[in-house]
Amino acid sequence: MSYHHQPSITTPLTGSATFLVLAHQPSSPLDRIRKTLADIDGLAKNIAIRDIRSDFACTVGIGADIWDRLTTTTNPTTGQTSSICRRPPELKPLPVLRGAVHATVSTPGDLLFHIRSHRRDLCFEFERQLLKALGDSVRVVDATVGFRYFDARDLLGFVDGTANPVGERAVVNAAVLGEGDVDGLDGEIEGGIGGGYVVVQKYLHNLDAWNALSTEEQEGIIGRTKFDNVELDDAEEGQRSHKTLTTIEDEEGNEHEIVRDNMPFGSPAGGEYGTYFIGYSKRLWVIERMLERMFVGFPEGKHDRILDFSTPVTGTTFFVPPVETLQGLGG
Ligand code: HEM
């Protein structure tokens, strides 16, 4: 059997997005969630057709705690259990990474819906129909609405997303597990081929403190110039920039990229300014290593200075299964 990744993983940056994290209501049977996920492609098509130029897409992630329960079904007559897809090898909750000054948080979440379009109304309508289909089988843990800010800038004022791999390179090298990436294949039940991991973190910024820095200081923290987005040289020692801390190489010197689709969110009236970080990777350890270098620091103690102005209030890991696994949930 061949597996296909959710095509939405490589949707180009859109003007609007909703990041919806849900938790299963334990009193409710899992079948309603299974059925909704199995039909998700149809639901997305209902919305996308309303304006084909709006790049509507939805990517579904399944959390570490619910994975086994959701993908294992029991035959009511024989009592026999069967698994739709083997557990992805690295899937586990996001660890709490504690540095001397800053720490990640690890917050609950069974399902992630990364809903994207140039049109806010299409994201809204999909969310409405989705929540109606899921009914009381879930509760909302977090729903964040992001918007594209000028020329893809975050609220710190920097262009965000530049170094992202694109097209085939994003899929094959960065975000989606291929056959060669999974050891010990076991017949038809694969360990996540065609899928990948995704980590989300919702950051709140202290913009007054950030804006009190000079542009040069800000540029040193990010590792790029602010106005024209030119990459600065990496520091060889001491304090590293965000760009350097999030560049990951393995023992053989191979660089491991991830696919990001960060979005600003917030409300000037409510005094809330944030960045919703979302990173897709076929290797969960790559994102965890980035977080370790940011929070614990590299060298240890020299944390990412972006964190002195940005606090994570959520943090959750999910697995984005291939289309065939989602469809298989329908029985
Ligand atoms: C690069 C902003 C959190 C991973 C960048 C850049 C900006 C930025 C402005 C430079 C332009 C670009 O290549 O996109 C932010 C903000 C964050 C945040 C505002 C939250 C407050 C994170 C987190 C991770 C991450 C949590 C990973 C766990 C990366 C990577 C790059 C990058 C991989 C590209 C590095 C390279 O040049 O190869 N980020 N980021 N970022 N960031 Fe972040």
PDB file of C-alpha atoms in Angstrom, residues 59-296:
ATOM      1  CA  THR A  59      -4.139  19.927   8.109  1.00  0.00           C
ATOM      2  CA  VAL A  60      -5.088  17.495  10.881  1.00  0.00           C
ATOM      3  CA  GLY A  61      -2.782  16.421  13.704  1.00  0.00           C
ATOM      4  CA  ILE A  62      -3.408  13.727  16.331  1.00  0.00           C
ATOM      5  CA  GLY A  63      -1.919  14.048  19.828  1.00  0.00           C
ATOM      6  CA  ALA A  64       0.329  11.590  21.658  1.00  0.00           C
ATOM      7  CA  ASP A  65      -2.147  10.679  24.423  1.00  0.00           C
ATOM      8  CA  ILE A  66      -5.056   9.815  22.150  1.00  0.00           C
ATOM      9  CA  TRP A  67      -3.116   8.205  19.285  1.00  0.00           C
ATOM     10  CA  ASP A  68      -3.371   4.554  20.450  1.00  0.00           C
ATOM     11  CA  ARG A  69      -7.020   4.784  21.530  1.00  0.00           C
ATOM     12  CA  LEU A  70      -8.090   6.546  18.340  1.00  0.00           C
ATOM     13  CA  THR A  71      -6.272   4.282  15.895  1.00  0.00           C
ATOM     14  CA  THR A  72      -7.193   1.004  17.607  1.00  0.00           C
ATOM     15  CA  THR A  73     -10.679  -0.314  17.044  1.00  0.00           C
ATOM     16  CA  THR A  74     -12.480  -3.210  18.714  1.00  0.00           C
ATOM     17  CA  ASN A  75     -14.776  -5.572  16.864  1.00  0.00           C
ATOM     18  CA  PRO A  76     -17.986  -5.564  18.947  1.00  0.00           C
ATOM     19  CA  THR A  77     -18.762  -9.218  18.118  1.00  0.00           C
ATOM     20  CA  THR A  78     -15.377 -10.865  18.551  1.00  0.00           C
ATOM     21  CA  GLY A  79     -13.830  -8.320  20.926  1.00  0.00           C
ATOM     22  CA  GLN A  80     -10.714  -8.427  18.737  1.00  0.00           C
ATOM     23  CA  THR A  81      -8.715  -5.211  18.467  1.00  0.00           C
ATOM     24  CA  SER A  82      -6.962  -3.997  15.325  1.00  0.00           C
ATOM     25  CA  SER A  83      -4.703  -1.054  14.648  1.00  0.00           C
ATOM     26  CA  ILE A  84      -5.110   1.236  11.623  1.00  0.00           C
ATOM     27  CA  CYS A  85      -1.548   2.483  11.719  1.00  0.00           C
ATOM     28  CA  ARG A  86       1.438   1.681  13.913  1.00  0.00           C
ATOM     29  CA  ARG A  87       2.305   4.399  16.422  1.00  0.00           C
ATOM     30  CA  PRO A  88       4.770   6.867  14.892  1.00  0.00           C
ATOM     31  CA  PRO A  89       8.119   6.028  16.480  1.00  0.00           C
ATOM     32  CA  GLU A  90       8.955   9.409  18.046  1.00  0.00           C
ATOM     33  CA  LEU A  91       5.435  10.509  19.067  1.00  0.00           C
ATOM     34  CA  LYS A  92       5.311  11.701  22.685  1.00  0.00           C
ATOM     35  CA  PRO A  93       4.063  14.819  24.517  1.00  0.00           C
ATOM     36  CA  LEU A  94       6.218  17.932  24.225  1.00  0.00           C
ATOM     37  CA  PRO A  95       8.776  17.814  27.066  1.00  0.00           C
ATOM     38  CA  VAL A  96       9.213  20.745  29.449  1.00  0.00           C
ATOM     39  CA  LEU A  97      12.649  22.161  28.611  1.00  0.00           C
ATOM     40  CA  ARG A  98      13.911  24.296  31.437  1.00  0.00           C
ATOM     41  CA  GLY A  99      16.776  26.740  31.074  1.00  0.00           C
ATOM     42  CA  ALA A 100      18.185  28.999  33.790  1.00  0.00           C
ATOM     43  CA  VAL A 101      15.735  31.782  32.855  1.00  0.00           C
ATOM     44  CA  HIS A 102      13.030  30.436  30.517  1.00  0.00           C
ATOM     45  CA  ALA A 103      11.076  27.186  30.112  1.00  0.00           C
ATOM     46  CA  THR A 104       8.740  25.655  27.570  1.00  0.00           C
ATOM     47  CA  VAL A 105       5.287  24.624  28.697  1.00  0.00           C
ATOM     48  CA  SER A 106       3.645  21.354  27.722  1.00  0.00           C
ATOM     49  CA  THR A 107      -0.116  21.709  27.388  1.00  0.00           C
ATOM     50  CA  PRO A 108      -2.839  19.173  26.508  1.00  0.00           C
ATOM     51  CA  GLY A 109      -4.314  18.647  23.052  1.00  0.00           C
ATOM     52  CA  ASP A 110      -5.690  15.574  21.278  1.00  0.00           C
ATOM     53  CA  LEU A 111      -6.466  17.114  17.893  1.00  0.00           C
ATOM     54  CA  LEU A 112      -4.956  19.979  15.925  1.00  0.00           C
ATOM     55  CA  PHE A 113      -6.670  21.608  12.959  1.00  0.00           C
ATOM     56  CA  HIS A 114      -4.418  24.030  11.067  1.00  0.00           C
ATOM     57  CA  ILE A 115      -7.002  25.842   8.955  1.00  0.00           C
ATOM     58  CA  ARG A 116      -5.683  28.187   6.259  1.00  0.00           C
ATOM     59  CA  SER A 117      -7.015  30.414   3.528  1.00  0.00           C
ATOM     60  CA  HIS A 118      -6.611  33.885   2.101  1.00  0.00           C
ATOM     61  CA  ARG A 119     -10.214  34.418   3.163  1.00  0.00           C
ATOM     62  CA  ARG A 120     -11.035  34.685   6.835  1.00  0.00           C
ATOM     63  CA  ASP A 121     -14.696  33.780   6.177  1.00  0.00           C
ATOM     64  CA  LEU A 122     -13.732  30.389   4.714  1.00  0.00           C
ATOM     65  CA  CYS A 123     -11.642  29.556   7.807  1.00  0.00           C
ATOM     66  CA  PHE A 124     -14.587  30.623   9.960  1.00  0.00           C
ATOM     67  CA  GLU A 125     -17.083  28.510   8.025  1.00  0.00           C
ATOM     68  CA  PHE A 126     -14.888  25.415   8.099  1.00  0.00           C
ATOM     69  CA  GLU A 127     -14.382  25.768  11.857  1.00  0.00           C
ATOM     70  CA  ARG A 128     -18.145  26.107  12.307  1.00  0.00           C
ATOM     71  CA  GLN A 129     -18.980  23.001  10.275  1.00  0.00           C
ATOM     72  CA  LEU A 130     -16.137  21.018  11.852  1.00  0.00           C
ATOM     73  CA  LEU A 131     -17.191  21.782  15.433  1.00  0.00           C
ATOM     74  CA  LYS A 132     -20.784  20.938  14.549  1.00  0.00           C
ATOM     75  CA  ALA A 133     -19.675  17.546  13.205  1.00  0.00           C
ATOM     76  CA  LEU A 134     -17.577  16.829  16.310  1.00  0.00           C
ATOM     77  CA  GLY A 135     -20.371  17.957  18.652  1.00  0.00           C
ATOM     78  CA  ASP A 136     -19.835  17.191  22.336  1.00  0.00           C
ATOM     79  CA  SER A 137     -17.102  14.627  21.642  1.00  0.00           C
ATOM     80  CA  VAL A 138     -14.515  17.398  22.130  1.00  0.00           C
ATOM     81  CA  ARG A 139     -13.822  20.558  24.086  1.00  0.00           C
ATOM     82  CA  VAL A 140     -11.845  23.511  22.765  1.00  0.00           C
ATOM     83  CA  VAL A 141      -8.440  23.867  24.445  1.00  0.00           C
ATOM     84  CA  ASP A 142      -7.313  26.809  22.334  1.00  0.00           C
ATOM     85  CA  ALA A 143      -8.497  28.594  19.202  1.00  0.00           C
ATOM     86  CA  THR A 144      -6.161  31.258  17.845  1.00  0.00           C
ATOM     87  CA  VAL A 145      -6.869  33.328  14.755  1.00  0.00           C
ATOM     88  CA  GLY A 146      -3.745  34.464  12.936  1.00  0.00           C
ATOM     89  CA  PHE A 147      -3.356  37.080  10.234  1.00  0.00           C
ATOM     90  CA  ARG A 148      -0.631  37.917   7.739  1.00  0.00           C
ATOM     91  CA  TYR A 149       1.036  41.171   8.756  1.00  0.00           C
ATOM     92  CA  PHE A 150       2.454  43.312   5.932  1.00  0.00           C
ATOM     93  CA  ASP A 151       5.175  41.472   3.966  1.00  0.00           C
ATOM     94  CA  ALA A 152       4.955  38.291   6.126  1.00  0.00           C
ATOM     95  CA  ARG A 153       6.295  40.031   9.243  1.00  0.00           C
ATOM     96  CA  ASP A 154       5.811  38.894  12.825  1.00  0.00           C
ATOM     97  CA  LEU A 155       4.741  41.437  15.423  1.00  0.00           C
ATOM     98  CA  LEU A 156       8.412  41.929  16.336  1.00  0.00           C
ATOM     99  CA  GLY A 157       8.613  43.569  12.897  1.00  0.00           C
ATOM    100  CA  PHE A 158      10.787  40.930  11.151  1.00  0.00           C
ATOM    101  CA  VAL A 159       9.983  38.952   8.010  1.00  0.00           C
ATOM    102  CA  ASP A 160       9.170  35.459   9.308  1.00  0.00           C
ATOM    103  CA  GLY A 161       9.378  32.292   7.200  1.00  0.00           C
ATOM    104  CA  THR A 162      12.202  33.224   4.807  1.00  0.00           C
ATOM    105  CA  ALA A 163      14.438  30.177   5.319  1.00  0.00           C
ATOM    106  CA  ASN A 164      11.560  27.717   4.894  1.00  0.00           C
ATOM    107  CA  PRO A 165      12.164  24.910   2.420  1.00  0.00           C
ATOM    108  CA  VAL A 166       9.568  24.931  -0.355  1.00  0.00           C
ATOM    109  CA  GLY A 167       7.954  22.475  -2.809  1.00  0.00           C
ATOM    110  CA  GLU A 168       9.344  18.962  -3.056  1.00  0.00           C
ATOM    111  CA  ARG A 169      12.240  19.779  -0.725  1.00  0.00           C
ATOM    112  CA  ALA A 170       9.776  20.744   2.014  1.00  0.00           C
ATOM    113  CA  VAL A 171       7.990  17.405   1.696  1.00  0.00           C
ATOM    114  CA  VAL A 172      10.838  14.956   1.103  1.00  0.00           C
ATOM    115  CA  ASN A 173      13.664  16.489   3.142  1.00  0.00           C
ATOM    116  CA  ALA A 174      11.792  18.243   5.920  1.00  0.00           C
ATOM    117  CA  ALA A 175       8.184  17.480   6.757  1.00  0.00           C
ATOM    118  CA  VAL A 176       7.085  14.008   5.611  1.00  0.00           C
ATOM    119  CA  LEU A 177       8.419  10.546   6.519  1.00  0.00           C
ATOM    120  CA  GLY A 178       9.337   8.476   3.476  1.00  0.00           C
ATOM    121  CA  GLU A 179       9.937   4.720   3.319  1.00  0.00           C
ATOM    122  CA  GLY A 180      13.654   5.160   3.853  1.00  0.00           C
ATOM    123  CA  ASP A 181      13.040   7.089   7.084  1.00  0.00           C
ATOM    124  CA  VAL A 182      11.238   4.373   9.065  1.00  0.00           C
ATOM    125  CA  ASP A 183      13.055   1.312  10.424  1.00  0.00           C
ATOM    126  CA  GLY A 184      11.532  -2.112  10.862  1.00  0.00           C
ATOM    127  CA  LEU A 185       8.610  -1.899   8.458  1.00  0.00           C
ATOM    128  CA  ASP A 186       5.955  -4.376   9.401  1.00  0.00           C
ATOM    129  CA  GLY A 187       3.755  -5.543   6.532  1.00  0.00           C
ATOM    130  CA  GLU A 188       0.902  -3.168   5.769  1.00  0.00           C
ATOM    131  CA  ILE A 189       1.010  -1.371   9.115  1.00  0.00           C
ATOM    132  CA  GLU A 190       3.575   1.354   8.721  1.00  0.00           C
ATOM    133  CA  GLY A 191       5.022   3.567  11.414  1.00  0.00           C
ATOM    134  CA  GLY A 192       3.776   6.830  10.033  1.00  0.00           C
ATOM    135  CA  ILE A 193       5.019   6.807   6.421  1.00  0.00           C
ATOM    136  CA  GLY A 194       3.421   9.710   4.574  1.00  0.00           C
ATOM    137  CA  GLY A 195       3.008  11.584   7.861  1.00  0.00           C
ATOM    138  CA  GLY A 196       5.098  13.874  10.014  1.00  0.00           C
ATOM    139  CA  TYR A 197       5.248  15.579  13.383  1.00  0.00           C
ATOM    140  CA  VAL A 198       4.000  19.062  14.125  1.00  0.00           C
ATOM    141  CA  VAL A 199       4.698  21.222  17.183  1.00  0.00           C
ATOM    142  CA  VAL A 200       2.669  24.297  18.088  1.00  0.00           C
ATOM    143  CA  GLN A 201       3.473  26.990  20.643  1.00  0.00           C
ATOM    144  CA  LYS A 202       1.550  30.150  21.327  1.00  0.00           C
ATOM    145  CA  TYR A 203       3.889  33.001  22.302  1.00  0.00           C
ATOM    146  CA  LEU A 204       2.902  36.327  23.889  1.00  0.00           C
ATOM    147  CA  HIS A 205       5.239  39.274  23.282  1.00  0.00           C
ATOM    148  CA  ASN A 206       6.210  42.165  25.525  1.00  0.00           C
ATOM    149  CA  LEU A 207       6.255  44.648  22.658  1.00  0.00           C
ATOM    150  CA  ASP A 208       7.001  47.700  24.810  1.00  0.00           C
ATOM    151  CA  ALA A 209      10.232  46.101  26.017  1.00  0.00           C
ATOM    152  CA  TRP A 210      11.094  44.846  22.503  1.00  0.00           C
ATOM    153  CA  ASN A 211      10.473  48.229  20.927  1.00  0.00           C
ATOM    154  CA  ALA A 212      12.699  49.878  23.530  1.00  0.00           C
ATOM    155  CA  LEU A 213      15.671  48.062  21.917  1.00  0.00           C
ATOM    156  CA  SER A 214      17.535  49.682  19.043  1.00  0.00           C
ATOM    157  CA  THR A 215      16.999  48.165  15.580  1.00  0.00           C
ATOM    158  CA  GLU A 216      20.616  46.908  15.647  1.00  0.00           C
ATOM    159  CA  GLU A 217      20.010  45.094  18.948  1.00  0.00           C
ATOM    160  CA  GLN A 218      16.854  43.498  17.555  1.00  0.00           C
ATOM    161  CA  GLU A 219      18.681  42.445  14.389  1.00  0.00           C
ATOM    162  CA  GLY A 220      21.426  40.829  16.492  1.00  0.00           C
ATOM    163  CA  ILE A 221      18.789  38.790  18.358  1.00  0.00           C
ATOM    164  CA  ILE A 222      17.034  37.560  15.214  1.00  0.00           C
ATOM    165  CA  GLY A 223      20.107  37.199  12.971  1.00  0.00           C
ATOM    166  CA  ARG A 224      18.677  39.152  10.028  1.00  0.00           C
ATOM    167  CA  THR A 225      18.341  42.819   9.159  1.00  0.00           C
ATOM    168  CA  LYS A 226      14.914  44.253   9.832  1.00  0.00           C
ATOM    169  CA  PHE A 227      14.116  46.365   6.795  1.00  0.00           C
ATOM    170  CA  ASP A 228      15.592  44.313   3.969  1.00  0.00           C
ATOM    171  CA  ASN A 229      15.713  40.855   5.649  1.00  0.00           C
ATOM    172  CA  VAL A 230      19.383  40.142   4.872  1.00  0.00           C
ATOM    173  CA  GLU A 231      20.977  37.280   6.828  1.00  0.00           C
ATOM    174  CA  LEU A 232      23.733  38.290   9.295  1.00  0.00           C
ATOM    175  CA  ASP A 233      26.860  36.159   9.867  1.00  0.00           C
ATOM    176  CA  ASP A 234      26.640  33.474  12.560  1.00  0.00           C
ATOM    177  CA  ALA A 235      28.552  34.207  15.796  1.00  0.00           C
ATOM    178  CA  GLU A 236      31.344  31.627  16.245  1.00  0.00           C
ATOM    179  CA  GLU A 237      31.067  31.695  20.044  1.00  0.00           C
ATOM    180  CA  GLY A 238      29.124  33.297  22.904  1.00  0.00           C
ATOM    181  CA  GLN A 239      25.610  34.624  22.344  1.00  0.00           C
ATOM    182  CA  ARG A 240      24.016  33.196  19.183  1.00  0.00           C
ATOM    183  CA  SER A 241      21.105  34.689  17.236  1.00  0.00           C
ATOM    184  CA  HIS A 242      17.693  33.007  16.865  1.00  0.00           C
ATOM    185  CA  LYS A 243      18.577  32.070  13.296  1.00  0.00           C
ATOM    186  CA  THR A 244      21.787  30.318  14.411  1.00  0.00           C
ATOM    187  CA  LEU A 245      20.215  28.559  17.408  1.00  0.00           C
ATOM    188  CA  THR A 246      17.495  27.085  15.210  1.00  0.00           C
ATOM    189  CA  THR A 247      19.910  25.783  12.570  1.00  0.00           C
ATOM    190  CA  ILE A 248      20.368  22.091  13.364  1.00  0.00           C
ATOM    191  CA  GLU A 249      23.084  19.798  12.057  1.00  0.00           C
ATOM    192  CA  ASP A 250      23.559  16.097  12.858  1.00  0.00           C
ATOM    193  CA  GLU A 251      26.909  14.392  13.627  1.00  0.00           C
ATOM    194  CA  GLU A 252      27.648  14.057   9.893  1.00  0.00           C
ATOM    195  CA  GLY A 253      27.131  17.775   9.323  1.00  0.00           C
ATOM    196  CA  ASN A 254      23.758  17.391   7.537  1.00  0.00           C
ATOM    197  CA  GLU A 255      21.394  20.293   8.152  1.00  0.00           C
ATOM    198  CA  HIS A 256      17.822  19.350   9.133  1.00  0.00           C
ATOM    199  CA  GLU A 257      15.170  21.864   8.125  1.00  0.00           C
ATOM    200  CA  ILE A 258      11.570  22.178   9.284  1.00  0.00           C
ATOM    201  CA  VAL A 259       8.529  23.777   7.619  1.00  0.00           C
ATOM    202  CA  ARG A 260       7.076  26.735   9.547  1.00  0.00           C
ATOM    203  CA  ASP A 261       3.896  28.713   9.058  1.00  0.00           C
ATOM    204  CA  ASN A 262       4.026  31.145  12.006  1.00  0.00           C
ATOM    205  CA  MET A 263       1.239  33.703  12.228  1.00  0.00           C
ATOM    206  CA  PRO A 264       0.855  36.911  14.206  1.00  0.00           C
ATOM    207  CA  PHE A 265      -2.267  37.150  16.360  1.00  0.00           C
ATOM    208  CA  GLY A 266      -3.559  39.541  18.963  1.00  0.00           C
ATOM    209  CA  SER A 267      -5.673  42.507  19.825  1.00  0.00           C
ATOM    210  CA  PRO A 268      -4.318  46.023  20.363  1.00  0.00           C
ATOM    211  CA  ALA A 269      -7.482  46.835  22.340  1.00  0.00           C
ATOM    212  CA  GLY A 270      -6.859  43.875  24.631  1.00  0.00           C
ATOM    213  CA  GLY A 271      -3.121  44.563  24.888  1.00  0.00           C
ATOM    214  CA  GLU A 272      -2.330  41.121  23.435  1.00  0.00           C
ATOM    215  CA  TYR A 273       0.447  40.654  20.876  1.00  0.00           C
ATOM    216  CA  GLY A 274       1.631  37.212  19.858  1.00  0.00           C
ATOM    217  CA  THR A 275       3.216  34.794  17.445  1.00  0.00           C
ATOM    218  CA  TYR A 276       1.682  31.378  16.897  1.00  0.00           C
ATOM    219  CA  PHE A 277       4.615  29.091  16.123  1.00  0.00           C
ATOM    220  CA  ILE A 278       3.871  25.990  14.058  1.00  0.00           C
ATOM    221  CA  GLY A 279       6.651  23.708  12.858  1.00  0.00           C
ATOM    222  CA  TYR A 280       6.313  20.552  10.743  1.00  0.00           C
ATOM    223  CA  SER A 281       9.109  17.985  10.725  1.00  0.00           C
ATOM    224  CA  LYS A 282       9.528  14.335   9.851  1.00  0.00           C
ATOM    225  CA  ARG A 283      11.975  14.130  12.767  1.00  0.00           C
ATOM    226  CA  LEU A 284      10.540  15.286  16.066  1.00  0.00           C
ATOM    227  CA  TRP A 285      14.008  15.413  17.594  1.00  0.00           C
ATOM    228  CA  VAL A 286      14.936  18.269  15.242  1.00  0.00           C
ATOM    229  CA  ILE A 287      12.244  20.604  16.656  1.00  0.00           C
ATOM    230  CA  GLU A 288      13.023  19.478  20.207  1.00  0.00           C
ATOM    231  CA  ARG A 289      16.736  20.225  19.612  1.00  0.00           C
ATOM    232  CA  MET A 290      15.814  23.704  18.326  1.00  0.00           C
ATOM    233  CA  LEU A 291      13.759  24.308  21.474  1.00  0.00           C
ATOM    234  CA  GLU A 292      16.562  23.039  23.691  1.00  0.00           C
ATOM    235  CA  ARG A 293      19.046  25.390  22.057  1.00  0.00           C
ATOM    236  CA  MET A 294      16.566  28.274  22.382  1.00  0.00           C
ATOM    237  CA  PHE A 295      15.515  27.677  26.009  1.00  0.00           C
ATOM    238  CA  VAL A 296      18.536  26.017  27.648  1.00  0.00           C
TER     239      VAL A 296
END
